[in-house]
Amino acid sequence: MAATRITDLLKSGQPGDSTTIQGWVRTKRAQKTLCFINVNDGSCMSGVQIVAESDLADYDNLVGQLATGASVEIQGTVVESPAKGQRIEIKAEQITVFGGADESYPLQKKRHSFEFLRTLGHLRARTNTLSAVFRVRNAAAQAVHDFFRDRGFMWIHTPILTASDCEGAGEMFTVTSLNLNQPPLTKGNAVDVEQDFFGKSAYLTVSGQLEAEIMAMAFTNVYTFGPTFRAENSNTSRHLAEFWMIEPEMAFCDLMGNADLAEDFLKYIFKAVLNACEDDMAFFNQRIDDSVLATADNIINNEFARITYTEAVDQLLKADKQFEFPVEWGIDLQSEHERYLAEELFQKPVIVTDYPAAIKAFYMRLNDDQKTVAAMDVLAPKVGEIIGGSQREERLDILEARIDEAGLPRDTYWWYLDLRRYGTVPHAGFGLGFERLVQFMTGMGNIRDVIPFPRTPDNIEF
C-alpha cells in the first residue's frame, strides 16, 4: 500500500480505513502492554498518534528501537481517538524501523534556541518551528509563480554569473578560475583578468533586473525569481550573503502601474499563505509573534497609503518623535523613519514615491523637476522597506547622462543603451527579497531562520 501523507490522513482519514504512513518518531511513551508513538512526516504541524499493542510480533524489540528521531513505516487501521485534541489515531498492525536514532540525537523533546539549531542545519527542519517556516516558504514560493502566471508574465532565468554591478554598490563576490596562489600578472604587477575564464572580471549577480529589462522588451511582462548574492560583511539578523529575489519587469508600464502591481502582489501572497498554511500561521501567532495574523489582515484588507518622498519628509519633520537619524530633504530614509510612517502615522503599508535622484540608481527615470526620480518603496509595519522599485529611464540621452554622472563606463552598458535605441518604451519593475518577505510573514526574528542553509560571514556550513 502506498504511504499516505499525514496531513491528508488527518483531514480525510476515517475510522476503519487501512493506511500506511511513513515518517520520523517525535515522541514515545512505552508501557508493558502498550506503546504510544507520535510520528511526523513534515507535511503538517501535527503528527499522528500510533498505538502499538504488545501482541505485535517482536513487540519488546520494536519498542526499544522506537527512539526519538528514528524513521519508521506504520501499517494499521484508523480508529477514533479517545485522547483530547485529536480526532483519529492509528492502531498499528506492522511497524518497520528504517533507521534508528540513539541517545545522542540532539533534538530531544525540549525547547532549543534558534542559535543552537543553526549549528544543526542538517536536522533543524525536523523541529516544529523550522518545519513551519519552510512550509510557509514553500507556499509563498508557489504563490509567487501563481500570481505572475495568472497575469500572463513569463518566468525568466537570469544569469547568476555576471560582469555587471546592477546596484552600483560594489559588494560583489568575484568568480575566478585563476590559481590564487600564482595568478598571472600584467606588466604593472596587477592580476591579469584577461587570462581568466571569461577574459574579464566576473561576479555573482546582485540582481537580475537588467537582464529582465532585456526580456521585457520582447515579452512585455516578465519576472525573475532566483538566487542573488551580496558580499556585504554584515553579521546582523537582517543580512544574508545568498538570498532569493523576486523581480518583475513590465514594458508599457509607468510608476503608478508598478505600485499597483506591488500592492496586489503582497495581498495575494499573504492570502495564499494563510489559506495553505493555516495551522502554521496560527503557530507563529501563538509561539513567535502574537501580531502575525493581525499583520496579515492589515496587509490584505487595507488599501495602501501613497505619498511622495517630499510629503514623507514633511510628515517626519512634524512628528512628535525624536529620531536617531536627523531628518532633512535629501537623506536616504532610515528604518526608523520608514517604520514611523507605516506603524504610527498610517498604521498600514505605505508606498513612498519620487525620491531624490542623488540617492537612487542611475537607471531610475528622471522626473520633470530634474531633482527626483520615479522611484517607489513599499513600507510595511514592523519591517520598513519590503519592496523597492522604479520606472526605468527609457530616454537614451538622459540615461547616458545619468551613467556619466554616476561615474560608470558607458561601454559596460552598451547593450542596455541599445534597448533605448531600438524600440524603447516606458517600463517599470520592482525587487522583493524573498527571505525578508518570509520573515515578515512569520514574525521570525532572524533572517537566517527563514532560509534552509544561511550563508553569512564566516559561515558556509551544510
CSV table of C-alpha atoms in Angstrom, one decimal:
chain,number,residue,atom,x,y,z
A,1,MET,CA,0.0,0.0,0.0
A,2,ALA,CA,1.3,3.4,-0.9
A,3,ALA,CA,2.0,5.7,2.0
A,4,THR,CA,-0.5,8.4,2.9
A,5,ARG,CA,0.8,11.8,3.8
A,6,ILE,CA,-0.1,12.6,7.4
A,7,THR,CA,-1.7,16.0,6.5
A,8,ASP,CA,-4.1,14.1,4.2
A,9,LEU,CA,-4.8,11.4,6.8
A,10,LEU,CA,-5.7,13.9,9.5
A,11,LYS,CA,-8.0,15.8,7.1
A,12,SER,CA,-9.9,12.9,5.5
A,13,GLY,CA,-9.0,9.6,7.2
A,14,GLN,CA,-12.0,7.7,8.7
A,15,PRO,CA,-12.2,5.0,11.4
A,16,GLY,CA,-11.9,1.6,9.7
A,17,ASP,CA,-9.6,2.8,6.9
A,18,SER,CA,-6.5,0.8,6.3
A,19,THR,CA,-3.5,3.0,6.0
A,20,THR,CA,0.3,3.2,5.8
A,21,ILE,CA,2.3,6.2,6.9
A,22,GLN,CA,6.0,6.9,7.0
A,23,GLY,CA,7.9,9.5,9.0
A,24,TRP,CA,10.1,10.1,12.0
A,25,VAL,CA,9.4,9.5,15.6
A,26,ARG,CA,8.8,12.6,17.7
A,27,THR,CA,7.9,11.1,21.0
A,28,LYS,CA,7.3,7.6,22.5
A,29,ARG,CA,5.6,6.6,25.7
A,30,ALA,CA,6.1,2.9,26.4
A,31,GLN,CA,4.2,0.7,28.8
A,32,LYS,CA,4.4,-3.0,29.4
A,33,THR,CA,1.4,-3.8,27.1
A,34,LEU,CA,1.0,-0.6,25.2
A,35,CYS,CA,3.2,2.0,23.4
A,36,PHE,CA,2.1,5.4,22.1
A,37,ILE,CA,4.3,6.8,19.3
A,38,ASN,CA,3.9,10.3,17.7
A,39,VAL,CA,5.1,10.2,14.1
A,40,ASN,CA,5.5,13.3,11.9
A,41,ASP,CA,6.4,13.3,8.1
A,42,GLY,CA,6.8,17.1,7.7
A,43,SER,CA,3.6,17.5,5.7
A,44,CYS,CA,1.9,19.5,8.5
A,45,MET,CA,2.5,20.7,12.0
A,46,SER,CA,0.7,17.8,13.7
A,47,GLY,CA,2.0,14.3,13.9
A,48,VAL,CA,-0.3,11.3,14.2
A,49,GLN,CA,-0.5,9.1,17.2
A,50,ILE,CA,0.3,5.4,16.8
A,51,VAL,CA,-0.9,2.9,19.3
A,52,ALA,CA,1.2,-0.3,19.4
A,53,GLU,CA,-0.1,-3.2,21.5
A,54,SER,CA,2.0,-6.0,23.0
A,55,ASP,CA,0.5,-8.6,20.7
A,56,LEU,CA,2.6,-7.1,17.8
A,57,ALA,CA,5.3,-9.5,16.6
A,58,ASP,CA,8.7,-8.8,18.4
A,59,TYR,CA,7.0,-6.0,20.4
A,60,ASP,CA,9.7,-5.5,23.0
A,61,ASN,CA,12.5,-5.3,20.4
A,62,LEU,CA,10.4,-2.8,18.3
A,63,VAL,CA,9.7,-0.6,21.3
A,64,GLY,CA,13.4,-0.5,22.1
A,65,GLN,CA,14.2,0.8,18.5
A,66,LEU,CA,11.4,3.5,18.5
A,67,ALA,CA,13.6,6.3,19.9
A,68,THR,CA,13.0,10.0,19.1
A,69,GLY,CA,14.5,10.6,15.6
A,70,ALA,CA,14.0,7.1,14.3
A,71,SER,CA,12.5,6.7,10.8
A,72,VAL,CA,9.5,4.3,10.6
A,73,GLU,CA,6.7,2.9,8.4
A,74,ILE,CA,3.4,2.1,10.1
A,75,GLN,CA,0.8,-0.1,8.6
A,76,GLY,CA,-2.5,-0.2,10.5
A,77,THR,CA,-6.1,0.8,10.9
A,78,VAL,CA,-7.5,4.2,11.6
A,79,VAL,CA,-9.5,4.4,14.8
A,80,GLU,CA,-11.3,7.1,16.7
A,81,SER,CA,-9.0,8.6,19.3
A,82,PRO,CA,-10.2,9.0,22.9
A,83,ALA,CA,-7.5,11.5,23.6
A,84,LYS,CA,-8.3,15.2,23.7
A,85,GLY,CA,-7.3,17.3,20.7
A,86,GLN,CA,-7.0,14.6,18.1
A,87,ARG,CA,-9.8,13.1,16.0
A,88,ILE,CA,-8.2,9.8,14.9
A,89,GLU,CA,-5.1,7.7,15.6
A,90,ILE,CA,-3.7,4.5,14.1
A,91,LYS,CA,-3.8,1.1,15.6
A,92,ALA,CA,-0.5,-0.4,14.4
A,93,GLU,CA,-0.5,-3.8,12.7
A,94,GLN,CA,3.0,-3.7,11.4
A,95,ILE,CA,5.9,-1.4,12.3
A,96,THR,CA,9.1,-1.2,10.2
A,97,VAL,CA,12.1,0.7,11.5
A,98,PHE,CA,14.2,2.0,8.7
A,99,GLY,CA,16.8,3.8,10.7
A,100,GLY,CA,17.3,4.1,14.4
A,101,ALA,CA,18.5,7.0,16.5
A,102,ASP,CA,20.4,6.7,19.7
A,103,GLU,CA,20.6,8.9,22.8
A,104,SER,CA,23.0,11.3,21.1
A,105,TYR,CA,20.2,12.5,18.8
A,106,PRO,CA,20.3,16.3,19.6
A,107,LEU,CA,16.6,17.1,19.1
A,108,GLN,CA,15.1,15.7,22.2
A,109,LYS,CA,11.7,16.8,23.5
A,110,LYS,CA,12.6,20.2,24.8
A,111,ARG,CA,13.0,23.8,23.6
A,112,HIS,CA,16.1,24.6,21.7
A,113,SER,CA,17.4,28.1,20.9
A,114,PHE,CA,17.5,29.1,17.3
A,115,GLU,CA,21.2,29.8,17.7
A,116,PHE,CA,21.7,26.2,18.7
A,117,LEU,CA,19.5,24.9,15.8
A,118,ARG,CA,21.6,26.9,13.3
A,119,THR,CA,24.5,24.6,14.2
A,120,LEU,CA,22.3,21.7,13.2
A,121,GLY,CA,21.4,22.7,9.6
A,122,HIS,CA,21.1,19.0,8.7
A,123,LEU,CA,18.5,18.3,11.4
A,124,ARG,CA,16.7,21.6,12.3
A,125,ALA,CA,14.0,21.2,9.7
A,126,ARG,CA,12.5,18.4,11.9
A,127,THR,CA,11.6,20.9,14.6
A,128,ASN,CA,8.1,22.4,14.9
A,129,THR,CA,9.2,26.0,14.2
A,130,LEU,CA,11.6,25.4,11.4
A,131,SER,CA,9.3,22.9,9.6
A,132,ALA,CA,6.5,25.5,9.8
A,133,VAL,CA,8.9,28.2,8.4
A,134,PHE,CA,9.8,26.0,5.4
A,135,ARG,CA,6.2,25.1,4.7
A,136,VAL,CA,5.3,28.8,4.7
A,137,ARG,CA,8.3,29.5,2.5
A,138,ASN,CA,7.2,26.8,0.1
A,139,ALA,CA,3.6,28.1,0.0
A,140,ALA,CA,4.8,31.6,-0.6
A,141,ALA,CA,7.1,30.5,-3.5
A,142,GLN,CA,4.2,28.6,-5.1
A,143,ALA,CA,2.1,31.7,-4.8
A,144,VAL,CA,4.7,33.9,-6.4
A,145,HIS,CA,4.6,31.8,-9.5
A,146,ASP,CA,0.8,31.5,-9.4
A,147,PHE,CA,0.4,35.3,-9.2
A,148,PHE,CA,2.6,36.1,-12.2
A,149,ARG,CA,1.3,33.2,-14.3
A,150,ASP,CA,-2.3,34.2,-13.8
A,151,ARG,CA,-1.3,37.7,-15.1
A,152,GLY,CA,0.4,36.5,-18.2
A,153,PHE,CA,4.0,37.1,-17.0
A,154,MET,CA,6.9,34.9,-18.4
A,155,TRP,CA,9.4,33.5,-15.8
A,156,ILE,CA,12.9,34.4,-16.9
A,157,HIS,CA,16.0,32.6,-15.7
A,158,THR,CA,18.5,35.4,-15.5
A,159,PRO,CA,22.3,34.6,-15.1
A,160,ILE,CA,24.0,34.0,-11.8
A,161,LEU,CA,27.4,34.9,-13.4
A,162,THR,CA,27.7,38.5,-14.5
A,163,ALA,CA,30.2,41.2,-15.3
A,164,SER,CA,27.8,44.0,-14.2
A,165,ASP,CA,27.2,45.5,-10.8
A,166,CYS,CA,23.5,46.4,-11.2
A,167,GLU,CA,23.2,48.1,-7.8
A,168,GLY,CA,26.5,50.0,-8.1
A,169,ALA,CA,27.4,49.2,-4.5
A,170,GLY,CA,30.5,47.2,-5.4
A,171,GLU,CA,29.7,44.5,-2.8
A,172,MET,CA,30.0,41.6,-5.2
A,173,PHE,CA,31.6,38.1,-4.9
A,174,THR,CA,34.4,37.6,-7.5
A,175,VAL,CA,34.3,34.5,-9.6
A,176,THR,CA,37.6,33.2,-11.0
A,177,SER,CA,39.3,30.1,-12.4
A,178,LEU,CA,42.8,31.6,-11.8
A,179,ASN,CA,45.3,30.0,-9.4
A,180,LEU,CA,45.1,32.4,-6.5
A,181,ASN,CA,48.5,31.2,-5.2
A,182,GLN,CA,50.1,32.2,-8.5
A,183,PRO,CA,47.8,34.4,-10.6
A,184,PRO,CA,49.1,35.7,-13.9
A,185,LEU,CA,50.2,39.3,-13.6
A,186,THR,CA,50.3,42.3,-16.0
A,187,LYS,CA,53.4,44.3,-16.6
A,188,GLY,CA,52.1,46.6,-13.9
A,189,ASN,CA,52.0,43.7,-11.4
A,190,ALA,CA,48.2,43.6,-11.3
A,191,VAL,CA,46.2,40.4,-11.7
A,192,ASP,CA,45.8,39.8,-15.5
A,193,VAL,CA,42.0,39.2,-15.7
A,194,GLU,CA,42.2,38.8,-19.4
A,195,GLN,CA,43.7,35.4,-18.8
A,196,ASP,CA,40.7,34.4,-16.6
A,197,PHE,CA,37.9,32.2,-17.8
A,198,PHE,CA,35.7,34.9,-19.3
A,199,GLY,CA,38.6,37.2,-20.3
A,200,LYS,CA,37.4,39.9,-17.9
A,201,SER,CA,36.3,40.2,-14.2
A,202,ALA,CA,33.2,38.2,-13.3
A,203,TYR,CA,31.0,38.2,-10.3
A,204,LEU,CA,28.0,36.5,-8.7
A,205,THR,CA,24.9,38.6,-9.5
A,206,VAL,CA,23.3,41.0,-7.1
A,207,SER,CA,20.2,41.4,-9.2
A,208,GLY,CA,18.5,40.0,-12.4
A,209,GLN,CA,16.9,43.4,-13.2
A,210,LEU,CA,19.0,44.5,-16.1
A,211,GLU,CA,18.6,41.1,-17.9
A,212,ALA,CA,14.9,41.2,-17.1
A,213,GLU,CA,14.6,44.5,-18.9
A,214,ILE,CA,16.1,42.9,-22.0
A,215,MET,CA,13.4,40.2,-21.9
A,216,ALA,CA,10.6,42.6,-21.1
A,217,MET,CA,11.5,44.4,-24.4
A,218,ALA,CA,10.5,41.2,-26.2
A,219,PHE,CA,7.8,39.6,-24.0
A,220,THR,CA,6.2,42.7,-22.3
A,221,ASN,CA,5.7,41.2,-18.8
A,222,VAL,CA,8.4,39.0,-17.2
A,223,TYR,CA,9.7,38.2,-13.8
A,224,THR,CA,12.8,36.6,-12.2
A,225,PHE,CA,12.8,34.5,-9.1
A,226,GLY,CA,16.2,33.2,-8.2
A,227,PRO,CA,19.3,33.4,-6.0
A,228,THR,CA,21.3,36.6,-5.7
A,229,PHE,CA,24.5,37.4,-3.7
A,230,ARG,CA,25.9,40.3,-1.8
A,231,ALA,CA,29.4,40.4,-0.3
A,232,GLU,CA,28.3,42.8,2.5
A,233,ASN,CA,30.2,42.0,5.7
A,234,SER,CA,27.2,42.4,7.9
A,235,ASN,CA,26.7,39.9,10.7
A,236,THR,CA,23.2,41.0,11.6
A,237,SER,CA,19.7,39.4,11.8
A,238,ARG,CA,18.7,41.2,8.6
A,239,HIS,CA,21.5,40.2,6.2
A,240,LEU,CA,22.4,37.2,4.1
A,241,ALA,CA,25.2,36.7,1.6
A,242,GLU,CA,23.0,34.5,-0.5
A,243,PHE,CA,19.3,35.2,-0.8
A,244,TRP,CA,16.4,34.9,-3.3
A,245,MET,CA,15.0,37.9,-5.2
A,246,ILE,CA,11.6,38.3,-7.0
A,247,GLU,CA,11.9,40.9,-9.7
A,248,PRO,CA,9.0,41.6,-12.2
A,249,GLU,CA,9.7,43.9,-15.2
A,250,MET,CA,6.8,45.4,-17.3
A,251,ALA,CA,7.0,47.1,-20.6
A,252,PHE,CA,4.4,49.8,-21.3
A,253,CYS,CA,4.2,50.5,-17.6
A,254,ASP,CA,4.7,53.6,-15.5
A,255,LEU,CA,5.3,54.2,-11.8
A,256,MET,CA,1.7,54.0,-10.8
A,257,GLY,CA,1.2,50.7,-12.6
A,258,ASN,CA,4.3,49.4,-10.8
A,259,ALA,CA,2.9,50.5,-7.4
A,260,ASP,CA,-0.5,48.9,-8.2
A,261,LEU,CA,1.2,45.6,-9.1
A,262,ALA,CA,3.3,45.6,-5.9
A,263,GLU,CA,0.3,46.2,-3.7
A,264,ASP,CA,-1.7,43.4,-5.5
A,265,PHE,CA,1.3,41.1,-5.2
A,266,LEU,CA,1.7,41.4,-1.4
A,267,LYS,CA,-2.0,41.0,-0.8
A,268,TYR,CA,-2.1,37.9,-3.0
A,269,ILE,CA,0.9,36.2,-1.3
A,270,PHE,CA,-0.4,36.8,2.2
A,271,LYS,CA,-3.8,35.4,1.3
A,272,ALA,CA,-2.3,32.3,-0.4
A,273,VAL,CA,-0.1,31.5,2.6
A,274,LEU,CA,-3.0,32.0,5.1
A,275,ASN,CA,-5.1,29.5,3.0
A,276,ALA,CA,-2.3,27.0,2.5
A,277,CYS,CA,-0.7,27.1,6.0
A,278,GLU,CA,-3.4,28.0,8.4
A,279,ASP,CA,-2.1,25.8,11.3
A,280,ASP,CA,1.5,27.0,10.8
A,281,MET,CA,0.5,30.7,10.8
A,282,ALA,CA,-1.6,30.1,13.9
A,283,PHE,CA,1.5,28.5,15.5
A,284,PHE,CA,3.6,31.6,14.7
A,285,ASN,CA,0.9,33.8,16.1
A,286,GLN,CA,0.9,31.8,19.3
A,287,ARG,CA,4.6,31.0,19.8
A,288,ILE,CA,6.7,33.5,17.9
A,289,ASP,CA,4.8,36.9,17.5
A,290,ASP,CA,1.3,37.4,18.6
A,291,SER,CA,0.7,40.1,15.9
A,292,VAL,CA,1.4,37.8,12.9
A,293,LEU,CA,-2.3,37.3,12.0
A,294,ALA,CA,-3.1,40.9,12.6
A,295,THR,CA,-0.2,41.9,10.3
A,296,ALA,CA,-1.5,39.6,7.6
A,297,ASP,CA,-5.0,41.1,8.0
A,298,ASN,CA,-3.6,44.6,7.8
A,299,ILE,CA,-1.8,43.8,4.5
A,300,ILE,CA,-4.8,42.0,2.9
A,301,ASN,CA,-7.7,44.3,3.9
A,302,ASN,CA,-6.2,47.8,3.7
A,303,GLU,CA,-5.7,50.0,0.7
A,304,PHE,CA,-2.0,51.0,0.9
A,305,ALA,CA,-1.4,54.7,1.6
A,306,ARG,CA,0.6,56.6,-1.0
A,307,ILE,CA,2.7,59.7,-0.5
A,308,THR,CA,5.7,61.3,-2.2
A,309,TYR,CA,9.1,61.4,-0.6
A,310,THR,CA,8.8,65.1,-0.1
A,311,GLU,CA,5.5,64.6,1.7
A,312,ALA,CA,7.0,61.9,3.8
A,313,VAL,CA,9.9,64.2,4.9
A,314,ASP,CA,7.4,66.9,5.8
A,315,GLN,CA,5.5,64.4,8.0
A,316,LEU,CA,8.7,63.2,9.7
A,317,LEU,CA,9.7,66.8,10.4
A,318,LYS,CA,6.3,67.4,12.0
A,319,ALA,CA,6.4,64.1,14.1
A,320,ASP,CA,6.4,64.4,17.8
A,321,LYS,CA,9.2,62.0,18.0
A,322,GLN,CA,13.0,62.1,18.5
A,323,PHE,CA,14.7,60.1,15.7
A,324,GLU,CA,18.2,58.8,16.0
A,325,PHE,CA,19.0,59.9,12.4
A,326,PRO,CA,18.1,63.6,11.7
A,327,VAL,CA,15.5,64.2,9.0
A,328,GLU,CA,16.0,66.6,6.1
A,329,TRP,CA,15.2,66.5,2.4
A,330,GLY,CA,17.7,64.5,0.5
A,331,ILE,CA,18.5,61.9,3.1
A,332,ASP,CA,18.0,58.2,2.5
A,333,LEU,CA,15.2,57.3,4.8
A,334,GLN,CA,16.3,55.0,7.7
A,335,SER,CA,14.4,52.1,9.1
A,336,GLU,CA,13.1,54.2,12.0
A,337,HIS,CA,11.7,56.7,9.6
A,338,GLU,CA,10.1,54.1,7.4
A,339,ARG,CA,8.6,52.3,10.4
A,340,TYR,CA,7.2,55.5,11.8
A,341,LEU,CA,5.4,56.2,8.6
A,342,ALA,CA,3.9,52.7,8.3
A,343,GLU,CA,3.3,51.9,12.0
A,344,GLU,CA,2.4,55.2,13.6
A,345,LEU,CA,1.4,57.7,11.0
A,346,PHE,CA,-0.6,55.5,8.6
A,347,GLN,CA,-0.8,52.2,10.7
A,348,LYS,CA,-0.8,50.3,7.4
A,349,PRO,CA,1.5,49.8,4.4
A,350,VAL,CA,2.5,53.0,2.6
A,351,ILE,CA,4.1,53.5,-0.8
A,352,VAL,CA,6.5,56.3,-1.0
A,353,THR,CA,7.4,57.7,-4.4
A,354,ASP,CA,9.6,60.2,-6.2
A,355,TYR,CA,12.9,60.0,-4.2
A,356,PRO,CA,15.8,62.4,-4.7
A,357,ALA,CA,17.8,61.4,-7.8
A,358,ALA,CA,21.1,61.7,-5.8
A,359,ILE,CA,20.3,58.8,-3.6
A,360,LYS,CA,18.9,56.4,-6.2
A,361,ALA,CA,20.3,54.3,-9.0
A,362,PHE,CA,21.2,55.7,-12.5
A,363,TYR,CA,18.5,53.6,-14.2
A,364,MET,CA,15.6,55.3,-12.5
A,365,ARG,CA,13.6,57.7,-14.6
A,366,LEU,CA,14.4,61.4,-14.0
A,367,ASN,CA,11.3,63.4,-13.2
A,368,ASP,CA,10.5,66.7,-14.8
A,369,ASP,CA,11.7,68.6,-11.7
A,370,GLN,CA,15.2,67.3,-12.5
A,371,LYS,CA,15.7,66.6,-8.8
A,372,THR,CA,13.7,63.4,-8.2
A,373,VAL,CA,13.3,60.1,-9.9
A,374,ALA,CA,10.2,57.9,-10.5
A,375,ALA,CA,11.2,55.5,-7.7
A,376,MET,CA,8.9,53.8,-5.1
A,377,ASP,CA,9.4,51.9,-1.9
A,378,VAL,CA,6.7,49.9,-0.2
A,379,LEU,CA,7.0,50.4,3.6
A,380,ALA,CA,5.3,47.9,5.9
A,381,PRO,CA,4.7,48.0,9.7
A,382,LYS,CA,7.4,46.3,11.7
A,383,VAL,CA,9.9,46.0,8.9
A,384,GLY,CA,10.1,49.2,7.0
A,385,GLU,CA,11.0,48.8,3.3
A,386,ILE,CA,9.7,45.5,1.9
A,387,ILE,CA,9.7,46.3,-1.9
A,388,GLY,CA,11.8,48.8,-3.9
A,389,GLY,CA,11.3,49.7,-7.5
A,390,SER,CA,11.0,52.3,-10.1
A,391,GLN,CA,10.0,53.4,-13.6
A,392,ARG,CA,13.1,52.9,-15.6
A,393,GLU,CA,14.8,55.6,-17.7
A,394,GLU,CA,13.7,54.9,-21.3
A,395,ARG,CA,15.2,58.1,-22.9
A,396,LEU,CA,18.6,57.4,-24.4
A,397,ASP,CA,20.2,60.9,-23.9
A,398,ILE,CA,19.1,61.2,-20.3
A,399,LEU,CA,20.2,57.6,-19.5
A,400,GLU,CA,23.7,58.3,-21.0
A,401,ALA,CA,23.9,61.5,-18.8
A,402,ARG,CA,22.9,59.6,-15.7
A,403,ILE,CA,25.5,56.9,-16.4
A,404,ASP,CA,28.1,59.6,-16.8
A,405,GLU,CA,27.0,61.3,-13.5
A,406,ALA,CA,27.3,58.0,-11.7
A,407,GLY,CA,30.9,57.6,-12.9
A,408,LEU,CA,30.1,54.4,-14.7
A,409,PRO,CA,31.7,53.5,-18.1
A,410,ARG,CA,29.2,53.6,-20.9
A,411,ASP,CA,31.0,50.8,-22.7
A,412,THR,CA,29.9,48.4,-20.0
A,413,TYR,CA,26.3,49.2,-20.6
A,414,TRP,CA,26.3,49.3,-24.4
A,415,TRP,CA,23.6,46.7,-24.7
A,416,TYR,CA,21.5,48.5,-22.0
A,417,LEU,CA,21.7,51.7,-24.0
A,418,ASP,CA,20.8,49.7,-27.2
A,419,LEU,CA,17.4,48.9,-25.6
A,420,ARG,CA,16.8,52.7,-25.7
A,421,ARG,CA,17.9,53.0,-29.3
A,422,TYR,CA,15.7,50.2,-30.7
A,423,GLY,CA,12.1,50.4,-29.8
A,424,THR,CA,12.3,52.0,-26.4
A,425,VAL,CA,9.1,52.1,-24.3
A,426,PRO,CA,8.2,53.3,-20.8
A,427,HIS,CA,8.8,50.4,-18.5
A,428,ALA,CA,9.0,49.7,-14.7
A,429,GLY,CA,9.7,47.0,-12.2
A,430,PHE,CA,10.5,46.2,-8.6
A,431,GLY,CA,12.5,43.9,-6.4
A,432,LEU,CA,11.5,42.0,-3.3
A,433,GLY,CA,13.8,40.0,-1.1
A,434,PHE,CA,12.1,36.6,-0.6
A,435,GLU,CA,13.6,35.9,2.8
A,436,ARG,CA,12.6,39.3,4.0
A,437,LEU,CA,9.0,38.6,3.0
A,438,VAL,CA,9.0,35.2,4.7
A,439,GLN,CA,10.5,36.7,7.9
A,440,PHE,CA,7.8,39.4,7.8
A,441,MET,CA,5.0,36.8,7.4
A,442,THR,CA,6.2,34.5,10.1
A,443,GLY,CA,7.4,37.0,12.7
A,444,MET,CA,10.8,35.2,12.9
A,445,GLY,CA,13.4,37.5,14.4
A,446,ASN,CA,16.4,36.4,12.4
A,447,ILE,CA,16.6,36.1,8.6
A,448,ARG,CA,18.9,33.1,9.0
A,449,ASP,CA,16.0,31.1,10.2
A,450,VAL,CA,13.8,31.5,7.1
A,451,ILE,CA,16.3,30.0,4.6
A,452,PRO,CA,17.3,26.4,4.8
A,453,PHE,CA,21.0,26.9,4.6
A,454,PRO,CA,22.0,30.5,5.5
A,455,ARG,CA,25.2,31.9,4.0
A,456,THR,CA,26.7,34.7,6.2
A,457,PRO,CA,30.2,36.0,7.1
A,458,ASP,CA,32.4,33.1,8.3
A,459,ASN,CA,29.6,30.6,7.8
A,460,ILE,CA,29.2,28.3,4.8
A,461,GLU,CA,28.3,25.1,6.6
A,462,PHE,CA,26.0,22.5,5.2
